[in-house]
Short mmCIF file of C-alpha atoms in Angstrom, two decimals:
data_model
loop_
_atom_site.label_atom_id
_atom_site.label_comp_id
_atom_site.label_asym_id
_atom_site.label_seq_id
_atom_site.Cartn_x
_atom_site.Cartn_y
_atom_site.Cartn_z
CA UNK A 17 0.95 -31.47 -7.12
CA UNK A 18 -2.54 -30.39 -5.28
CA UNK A 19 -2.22 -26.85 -4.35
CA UNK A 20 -3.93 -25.38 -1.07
CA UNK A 21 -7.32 -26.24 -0.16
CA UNK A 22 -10.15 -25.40 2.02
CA UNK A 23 -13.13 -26.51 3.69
CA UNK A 24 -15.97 -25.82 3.68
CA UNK A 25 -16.32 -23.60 1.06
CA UNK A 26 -19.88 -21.53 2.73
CA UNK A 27 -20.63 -21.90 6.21
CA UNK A 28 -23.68 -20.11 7.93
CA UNK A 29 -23.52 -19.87 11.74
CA UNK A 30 -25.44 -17.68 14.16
CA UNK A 31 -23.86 -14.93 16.40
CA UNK A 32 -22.36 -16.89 19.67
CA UNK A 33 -21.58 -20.19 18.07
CA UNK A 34 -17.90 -22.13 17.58
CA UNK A 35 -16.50 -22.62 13.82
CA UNK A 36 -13.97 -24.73 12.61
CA UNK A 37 -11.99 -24.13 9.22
CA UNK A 38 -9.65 -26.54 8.01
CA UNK A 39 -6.74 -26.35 4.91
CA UNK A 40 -4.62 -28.89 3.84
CA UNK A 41 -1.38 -26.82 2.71
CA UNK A 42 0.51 -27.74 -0.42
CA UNK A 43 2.43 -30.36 -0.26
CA UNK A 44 6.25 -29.75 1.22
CA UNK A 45 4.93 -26.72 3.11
CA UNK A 46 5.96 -25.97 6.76
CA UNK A 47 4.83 -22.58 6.99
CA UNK A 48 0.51 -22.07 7.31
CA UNK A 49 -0.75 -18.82 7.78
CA UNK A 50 -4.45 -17.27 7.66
CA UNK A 51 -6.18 -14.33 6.75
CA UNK A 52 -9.62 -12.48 7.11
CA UNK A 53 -10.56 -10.62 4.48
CA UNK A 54 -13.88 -8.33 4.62
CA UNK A 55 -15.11 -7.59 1.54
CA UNK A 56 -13.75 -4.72 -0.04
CA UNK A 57 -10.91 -4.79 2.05
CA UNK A 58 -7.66 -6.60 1.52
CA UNK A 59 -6.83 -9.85 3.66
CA UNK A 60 -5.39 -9.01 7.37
CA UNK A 61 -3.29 -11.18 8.81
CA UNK A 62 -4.57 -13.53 11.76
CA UNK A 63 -1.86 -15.91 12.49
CA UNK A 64 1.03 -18.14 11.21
CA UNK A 65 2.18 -21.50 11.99
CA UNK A 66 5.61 -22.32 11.29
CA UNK A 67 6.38 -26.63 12.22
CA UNK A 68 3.10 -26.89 14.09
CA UNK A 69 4.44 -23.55 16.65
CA UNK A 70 2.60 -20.43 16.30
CA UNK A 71 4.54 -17.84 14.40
CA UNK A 72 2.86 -14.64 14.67
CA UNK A 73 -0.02 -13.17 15.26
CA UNK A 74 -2.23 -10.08 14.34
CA UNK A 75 -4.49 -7.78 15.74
CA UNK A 76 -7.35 -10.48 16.28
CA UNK A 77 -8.63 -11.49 20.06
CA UNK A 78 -8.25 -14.92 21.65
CA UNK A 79 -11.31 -16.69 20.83
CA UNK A 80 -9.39 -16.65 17.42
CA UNK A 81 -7.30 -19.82 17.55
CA UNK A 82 -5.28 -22.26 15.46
CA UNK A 83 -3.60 -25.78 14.90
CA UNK A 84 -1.14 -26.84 12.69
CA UNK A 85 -0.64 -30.61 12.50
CA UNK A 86 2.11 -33.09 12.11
CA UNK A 87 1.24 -33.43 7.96
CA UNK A 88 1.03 -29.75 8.16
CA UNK A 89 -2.61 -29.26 7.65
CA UNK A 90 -4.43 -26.51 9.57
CA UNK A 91 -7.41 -25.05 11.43
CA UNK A 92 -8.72 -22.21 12.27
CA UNK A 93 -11.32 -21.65 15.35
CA UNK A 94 -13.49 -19.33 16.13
CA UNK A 95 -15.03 -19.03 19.26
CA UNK A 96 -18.43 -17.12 20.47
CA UNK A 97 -18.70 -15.61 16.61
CA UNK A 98 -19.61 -11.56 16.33
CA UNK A 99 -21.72 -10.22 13.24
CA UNK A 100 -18.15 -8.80 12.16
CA UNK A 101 -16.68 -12.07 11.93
CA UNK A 102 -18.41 -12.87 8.13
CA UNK A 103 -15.91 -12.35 5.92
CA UNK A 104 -13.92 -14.77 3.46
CA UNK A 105 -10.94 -16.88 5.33
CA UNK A 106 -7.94 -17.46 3.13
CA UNK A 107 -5.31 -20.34 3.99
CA UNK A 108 -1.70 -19.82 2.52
CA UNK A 109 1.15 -22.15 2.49
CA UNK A 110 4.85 -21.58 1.92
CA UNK A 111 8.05 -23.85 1.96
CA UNK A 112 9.40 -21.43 4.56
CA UNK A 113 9.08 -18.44 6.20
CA UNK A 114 10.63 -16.28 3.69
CA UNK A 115 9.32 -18.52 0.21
CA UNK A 116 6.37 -17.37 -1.93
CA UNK A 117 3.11 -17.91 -0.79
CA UNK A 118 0.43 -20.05 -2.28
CA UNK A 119 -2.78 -19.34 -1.10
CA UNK A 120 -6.41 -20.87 -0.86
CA UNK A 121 -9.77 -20.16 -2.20
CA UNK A 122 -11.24 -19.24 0.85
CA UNK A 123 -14.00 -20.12 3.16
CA UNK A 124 -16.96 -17.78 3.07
CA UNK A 125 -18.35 -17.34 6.59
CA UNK A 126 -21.73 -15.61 7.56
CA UNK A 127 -22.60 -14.99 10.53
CA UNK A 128 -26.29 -14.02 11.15
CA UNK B 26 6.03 -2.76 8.57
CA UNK B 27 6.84 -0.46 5.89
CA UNK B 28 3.58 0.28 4.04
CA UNK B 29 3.04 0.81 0.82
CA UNK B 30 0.67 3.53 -1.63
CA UNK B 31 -1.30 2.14 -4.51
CA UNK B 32 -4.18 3.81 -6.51
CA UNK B 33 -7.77 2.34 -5.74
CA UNK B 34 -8.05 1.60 -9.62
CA UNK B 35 -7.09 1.86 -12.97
CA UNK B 36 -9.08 0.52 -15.78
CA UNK B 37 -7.29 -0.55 -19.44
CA UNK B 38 -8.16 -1.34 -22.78
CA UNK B 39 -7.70 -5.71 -24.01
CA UNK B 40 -4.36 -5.79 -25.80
CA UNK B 41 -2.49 -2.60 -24.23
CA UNK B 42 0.33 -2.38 -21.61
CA UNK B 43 -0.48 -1.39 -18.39
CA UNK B 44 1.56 0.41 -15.49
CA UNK B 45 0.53 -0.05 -11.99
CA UNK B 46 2.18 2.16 -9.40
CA UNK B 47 3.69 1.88 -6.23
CA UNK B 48 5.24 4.12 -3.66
CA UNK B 49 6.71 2.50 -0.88
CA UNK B 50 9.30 5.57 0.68
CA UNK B 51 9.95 3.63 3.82
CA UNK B 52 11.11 0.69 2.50
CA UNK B 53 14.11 -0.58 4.78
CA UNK B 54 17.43 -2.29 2.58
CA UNK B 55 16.32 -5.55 3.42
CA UNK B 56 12.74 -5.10 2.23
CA UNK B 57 11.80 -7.25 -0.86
CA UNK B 58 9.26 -5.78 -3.20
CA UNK B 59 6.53 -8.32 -3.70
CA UNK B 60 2.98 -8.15 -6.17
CA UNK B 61 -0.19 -10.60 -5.71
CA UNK B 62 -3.24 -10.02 -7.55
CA UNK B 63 -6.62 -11.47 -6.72
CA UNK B 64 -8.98 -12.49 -8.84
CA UNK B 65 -13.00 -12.66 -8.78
CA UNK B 66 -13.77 -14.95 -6.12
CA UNK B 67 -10.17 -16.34 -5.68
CA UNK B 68 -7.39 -16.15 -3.12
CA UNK B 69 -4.61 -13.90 -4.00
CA UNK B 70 -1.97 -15.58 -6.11
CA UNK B 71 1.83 -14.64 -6.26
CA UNK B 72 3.06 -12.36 -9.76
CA UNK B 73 6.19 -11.27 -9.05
CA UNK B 74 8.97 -10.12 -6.46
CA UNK B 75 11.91 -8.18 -6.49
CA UNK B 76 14.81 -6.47 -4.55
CA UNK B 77 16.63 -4.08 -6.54
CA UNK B 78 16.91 -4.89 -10.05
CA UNK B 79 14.17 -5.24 -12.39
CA UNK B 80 12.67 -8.57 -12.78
CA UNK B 81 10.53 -10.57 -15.84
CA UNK B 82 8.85 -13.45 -15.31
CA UNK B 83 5.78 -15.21 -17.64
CA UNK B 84 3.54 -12.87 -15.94
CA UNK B 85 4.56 -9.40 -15.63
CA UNK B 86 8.05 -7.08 -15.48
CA UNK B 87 8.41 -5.08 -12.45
CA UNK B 88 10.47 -2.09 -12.89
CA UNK B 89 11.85 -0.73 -9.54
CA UNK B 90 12.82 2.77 -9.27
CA UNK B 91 17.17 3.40 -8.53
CA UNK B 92 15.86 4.43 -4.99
CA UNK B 93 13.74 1.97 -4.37
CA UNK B 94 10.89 4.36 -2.81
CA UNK B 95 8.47 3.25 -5.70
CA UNK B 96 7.84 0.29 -8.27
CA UNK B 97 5.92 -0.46 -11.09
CA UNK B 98 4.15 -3.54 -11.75
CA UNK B 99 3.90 -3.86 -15.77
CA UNK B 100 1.62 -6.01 -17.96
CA UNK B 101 2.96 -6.19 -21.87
CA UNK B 102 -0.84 -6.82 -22.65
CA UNK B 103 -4.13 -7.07 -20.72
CA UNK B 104 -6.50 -9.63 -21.14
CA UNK B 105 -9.64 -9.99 -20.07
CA UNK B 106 -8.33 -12.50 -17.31
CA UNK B 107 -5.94 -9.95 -15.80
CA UNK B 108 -8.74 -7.62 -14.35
CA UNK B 109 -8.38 -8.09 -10.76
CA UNK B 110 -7.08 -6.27 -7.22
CA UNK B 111 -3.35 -6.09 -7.59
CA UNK B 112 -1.58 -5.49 -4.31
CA UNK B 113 1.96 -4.61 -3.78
CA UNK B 114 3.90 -5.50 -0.26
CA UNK B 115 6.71 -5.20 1.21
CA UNK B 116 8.45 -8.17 2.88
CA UNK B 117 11.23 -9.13 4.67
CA UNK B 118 12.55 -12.38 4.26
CA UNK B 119 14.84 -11.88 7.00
CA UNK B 120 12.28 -10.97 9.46
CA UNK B 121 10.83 -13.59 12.08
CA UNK B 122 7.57 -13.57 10.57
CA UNK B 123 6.80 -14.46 7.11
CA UNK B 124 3.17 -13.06 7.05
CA UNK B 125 2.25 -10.64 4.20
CA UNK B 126 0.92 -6.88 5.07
CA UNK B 127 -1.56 -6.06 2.25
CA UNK B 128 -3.48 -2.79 1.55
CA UNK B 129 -6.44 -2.01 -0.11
CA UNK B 130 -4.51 -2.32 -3.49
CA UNK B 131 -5.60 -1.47 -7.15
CA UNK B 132 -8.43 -2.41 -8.84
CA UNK B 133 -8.13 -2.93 -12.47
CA UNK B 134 -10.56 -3.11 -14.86
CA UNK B 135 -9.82 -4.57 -19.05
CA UNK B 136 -12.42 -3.18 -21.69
CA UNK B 137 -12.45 -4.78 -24.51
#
């Protein structure tokens, strides 16, 4: 049984460009969610997909956006990216919306 | 959400028990006590949860306090591979969102 995974692993974009994440959660998972985590902080939660429906949502604008698809898989966008925006982007998949969660290793983003 | 109080760090010597703290004092009845640690350059990974009683698993022993306003995450022996940011959260499995709230958590550091 895979567990989650993410790609890319590094991505460098430039300040007012579009980025795409993607995870593929582990298999029998309904539940996505994503976090941003700046570095020395802990992850804060952006949104959660629960059977391809948005779940919740934190503190994050708009231009932060997500899909969840049929097979469950995921992406994150990010539109017109801020300096602020680098941080690591963790994927986590559970079998429900109360089940333990099984996270990714993270995309490293960098915006310069 | 109910938050929750941990030290920044804690460092231990290879081969001895350590005690992480804690302190949750507005934890709500149906609040589940829950502990991920993260390791170097890793998503967070699930140790241990709990509600009222204490709990073992191949990991760790969490010992929750008869009022349930603090917890203890215990390891019978550090290794080398257990130095990493342990955070403790609160979670409702009941609630509509199954999204975890995590703080800075504890740093700890294994000498050998």
């Amino acid at each position: 049984e895979t567990g989650v995974t993410q790609s890319p692993t590094h991505l460098i974009k430039t300040r007012g460009q579009q980025v795409t994440l993607r995870c593929s959660s582990q298999s029998g998972h309904n539940t996505v969610s994503w976090y941003q985590q700046a570095l020395g902080q802990g992850p804060q939660f952006i949104f959660q997909y629960y059977r391809e429906e948005e779940n919740g949502r934190g503190n994050f604008p708009p231009r932060f956006s997500g899909l969840q698809f049929p097979n469950y898989s995921s992406e994150l966008n990010v539109n017109a990216l801020e300096l602020d925006d680098s941080a690591l982007y963790l994927c986590a998949s559970s079998p429900g919306l109360a089940g333990e969660v099984f996270f990714g290793p993270g995309t490293r983003l960098t915006v310069t | 959400d109910a938050k929750t109080t941990q030290p920044n760090s804690m460092e231990s010597n290879e081969e001895e028990p350590v005690h992480l703290p804690c302190n949750h004092s507005t934890i709500s009845g149906t609040d589940y006590i829950h502990w991920y640690r993260q390791l170097p350059s890793q998503g967070p990974e699930y140790v241990i949860h709990g509600l009222t009683s204490n709990v073992n698993n191949r990991m760790a022993s969490l010992a929750i306090a008869e009022d349930r306003k603090s917890s203890t995450l215990i390891l019978h022996r550090a290794t080398l591979r257990d130095a990493a940011v342990y955070y403790c959260i609160l979670r409702d499995p009941g609630g509509s969102q199954g999204n975890l709230i995590f703080g800075k958590g504890t740093k700890l550091s294994v000498k050998p």
